[in-house]
XYZ file of C-alpha atoms in Angstrom:
248
model
C -16.813 -16.795 -58.091
C -20.528 -17.478 -58.324
C -22.657 -17.292 -55.205
C -25.244 -19.964 -54.523
C -28.809 -18.745 -54.185
C -28.988 -19.920 -50.551
C -26.089 -17.677 -49.451
C -26.982 -14.146 -48.229
C -25.518 -11.258 -50.217
C -22.243 -9.837 -48.873
C -22.048 -6.060 -48.220
C -19.740 -4.043 -50.417
C -17.449 -3.052 -47.548
C -16.858 -6.647 -46.380
C -13.852 -7.224 -48.595
C -12.256 -3.905 -47.632
C -12.810 -4.644 -43.910
C -11.174 -8.044 -44.227
C -8.215 -6.512 -46.047
C -7.719 -3.954 -43.245
C -7.587 -6.545 -40.427
C -3.800 -7.173 -40.564
C -3.100 -3.432 -40.338
C -5.562 -3.011 -37.451
C -4.020 -5.897 -35.549
C -0.602 -4.290 -35.965
C -1.924 -0.975 -34.600
C -3.536 -2.734 -31.606
C -0.287 -4.511 -30.744
C 1.690 -1.275 -30.974
C -0.802 0.516 -28.698
C -0.664 -2.309 -26.127
C 3.126 -2.110 -25.913
C 3.392 1.684 -26.114
C 4.869 3.447 -23.102
C 2.659 6.039 -21.466
C 3.681 8.818 -19.130
C 3.404 7.625 -15.514
C 0.725 9.206 -13.367
C 2.125 11.577 -10.767
C 0.417 12.266 -7.444
C 1.871 14.857 -5.093
C 3.684 13.160 -2.227
C 2.831 15.987 0.159
C -0.883 15.442 -0.503
C -0.584 11.758 0.399
C 1.361 12.531 3.573
C -1.063 15.306 4.542
C -3.970 12.881 4.208
C -2.274 10.549 6.676
C -1.794 13.427 9.135
C -5.469 14.405 8.809
C -6.528 10.817 9.474
C -4.360 10.714 12.590
C -5.808 14.001 13.836
C -9.370 12.808 13.262
C -8.693 9.560 15.108
C -7.135 11.474 18.005
C -10.170 13.750 18.302
C -12.573 10.789 18.318
C -10.402 8.953 20.831
C -10.370 11.970 23.145
C -14.152 12.149 22.969
C -14.402 8.445 23.721
C -12.129 8.740 26.754
C -14.145 11.748 27.903
C -17.361 9.745 27.662
C -15.786 6.864 29.586
C -14.540 9.135 32.353
C -17.769 8.384 34.258
C -16.784 4.721 34.478
C -14.101 3.235 36.661
C -10.554 3.948 35.459
C -9.845 0.225 35.377
C -12.476 -0.236 32.649
C -10.592 1.969 30.196
C -7.222 0.440 31.039
C -8.531 -3.101 30.741
C -10.440 -2.764 27.480
C -8.423 -0.046 25.716
C -7.310 -2.278 22.790
C -10.896 -3.418 22.191
C -12.269 0.128 22.345
C -9.662 1.438 19.912
C -10.303 -1.521 17.605
C -14.031 -0.712 17.511
C -13.222 2.920 16.732
C -10.820 1.918 13.961
C -13.381 -0.512 12.552
C -16.030 2.211 12.558
C -13.761 4.596 10.632
C -12.671 1.871 8.212
C -16.263 0.890 7.382
C -17.384 4.469 6.718
C -14.299 5.442 4.720
C -12.210 2.861 2.865
C -14.851 0.124 2.707
C -17.702 2.393 1.558
C -15.901 5.014 -0.544
C -12.382 3.603 -1.214
C -10.800 6.589 0.531
C -10.084 7.708 4.063
C -11.472 11.010 5.298
C -8.059 12.630 5.057
C -7.678 11.385 1.488
C -11.055 12.810 0.537
C -10.007 16.214 1.852
C -6.911 15.994 -0.365
C -8.908 14.912 -3.462
C -7.444 11.385 -3.289
C -8.860 7.890 -3.478
C -7.566 4.331 -3.669
C -7.516 2.400 -6.919
C -6.694 -1.202 -7.774
C -3.170 -0.967 -9.137
C -3.211 -4.611 -10.234
C -5.520 -3.466 -13.064
C -3.148 -0.691 -14.148
C 0.048 -2.472 -15.029
C 2.299 -1.410 -17.905
C 0.604 0.748 -20.527
C -2.617 0.909 -18.498
C -1.108 3.010 -15.684
C -2.347 6.367 -16.939
C -5.716 5.454 -18.450
C -8.553 7.826 -17.640
C -10.809 5.361 -15.788
C -9.462 4.076 -12.469
C -10.157 0.474 -11.522
C -12.094 0.286 -8.217
C -10.810 -1.710 -5.275
C -11.888 -5.314 -5.162
C -13.825 -6.730 -2.239
C -10.807 -8.832 -1.262
C -8.543 -5.746 -1.144
C -10.950 -3.878 1.135
C -11.376 -6.824 3.498
C -7.645 -7.535 3.681
C -6.964 -3.853 4.288
C -9.339 -3.948 7.251
C -7.767 -7.165 8.528
C -4.260 -5.689 8.395
C -5.023 -2.206 9.723
C -7.758 -2.953 12.269
C -7.276 -6.615 13.151
C -3.498 -6.571 12.947
C -3.169 -3.485 15.116
C -5.559 -4.911 17.706
C -3.872 -8.325 17.773
C -0.423 -6.789 18.214
C -1.582 -4.375 20.927
C -3.400 -7.063 22.907
C -0.580 -9.612 22.554
C 2.058 -7.052 23.522
C 0.132 -6.033 26.638
C -0.338 -9.647 27.698
C 3.275 -10.668 27.064
C 4.600 -7.621 28.909
C 2.328 -8.179 31.907
C 3.340 -11.831 32.110
C 7.051 -11.037 31.820
C 7.825 -13.426 28.972
C 10.962 -11.476 28.104
C 12.467 -12.140 31.530
C 12.026 -15.921 31.427
C 14.773 -18.436 30.677
C 15.868 -18.549 27.035
C 14.937 -22.231 26.796
C 11.330 -21.434 27.739
C 8.946 -21.504 24.786
C 7.309 -18.273 25.917
C 10.633 -16.453 25.816
C 11.195 -17.782 22.291
C 7.784 -16.476 21.232
C 8.677 -13.107 22.758
C 11.949 -12.939 20.815
C 10.237 -13.958 17.568
C 7.671 -11.182 17.993
C 10.383 -8.650 18.772
C 12.344 -9.706 15.687
C 9.179 -9.515 13.576
C 8.536 -5.984 14.784
C 12.084 -4.940 13.863
C 11.777 -6.445 10.369
C 8.399 -4.763 9.853
C 9.853 -1.375 10.803
C 12.849 -1.929 8.534
C 10.658 -2.845 5.553
C 8.362 0.090 6.322
C 11.354 2.426 6.258
C 12.516 0.941 2.961
C 9.023 1.340 1.521
C 8.935 4.984 2.638
C 12.239 5.688 0.899
C 10.872 4.102 -2.288
C 7.730 6.206 -1.886
C 9.826 9.371 -1.711
C 11.508 8.289 -4.936
C 8.482 7.316 -7.078
C 5.467 8.481 -5.001
C 3.419 5.332 -5.561
C 2.726 3.480 -2.280
C 2.629 5.487 0.926
C 2.630 2.524 3.335
C 3.832 -1.055 3.241
C 0.256 -2.349 3.474
C -0.704 -0.290 0.432
C 2.164 -1.873 -1.494
C 1.296 -5.419 -0.417
C -2.348 -4.996 -1.470
C -1.553 -2.857 -4.558
C -3.758 -0.021 -3.297
C -2.496 3.240 -4.752
C -3.686 6.740 -3.946
C -4.632 8.723 -7.059
C -6.613 11.881 -7.702
C -10.353 11.412 -7.341
C -10.952 14.292 -9.766
C -8.121 14.588 -12.254
C -9.125 18.134 -13.184
C -8.200 19.206 -9.637
C -4.636 18.298 -8.721
C -5.122 19.235 -5.100
C -8.246 20.138 -3.197
C -7.653 21.286 0.351
C -10.679 21.768 2.562
C -10.325 23.746 5.770
C -13.713 22.683 7.141
C -12.165 19.918 9.215
C -9.496 22.241 10.645
C -12.083 24.933 11.412
C -14.229 22.469 13.352
C -11.195 21.258 15.252
C -10.246 24.825 16.233
C -13.791 25.641 17.356
C -14.033 22.446 19.386
C -10.631 23.113 20.962
C -11.737 26.644 21.911
C -14.923 25.337 23.550
C -12.917 22.709 25.429
C -10.471 25.304 26.771
C -13.306 27.605 27.871
C -15.049 24.725 29.616
C -11.885 23.846 31.529
C -11.414 27.447 32.654
C -15.019 27.620 33.885
C -14.538 24.521 36.037
C -11.334 25.866 37.596
């Protein structure tokens, strides 16, 4: 076939490239549907990170109560939910929101990834998808806002005695709905934990709802345990004990 003078010359490899397209498309489809080995993260590392987070929060809470000991005892009792919410918000901002990992997870070489981007054959790819802004915000709403709202509502309902009112009273109905909701949440949390023990994917129910999965931050290191946090805790505990003995 003759080429018109206005048409640019075609490279020699153009025909071969066009002939290879059907074979390349077949290879791409086979790679997209190929099954890859699922990523495995040690369950004990994920549970240890949760314990470390709880210990860190307890230490900070003890320091906060110690600082507030100069105020009237009624101040702490009255505003305890708000104070704990501010502390939780502070930890959330400096950990999950900024670095996609809690402090305990960082000590265990773990971080959160967006599991919605790793479905099917993409589960074990080398590059982990970062958390979206919506996931981080919703995680803060559930963990910080949800815990505060439940604590404050429970304190108010208990102090007002809604559970002792007549069953036809709307406040008693609200009380029973909240109690039933708490039972269902605990039941689903237990079911999620059993599933976690089976496949090791989502440690908490909130992680499963938001598709936030803990994976290794550095895949070359399966587990990285740092004892710096524990050493500081032991030193601080020793100083606290000595201080108490000096005041006795």
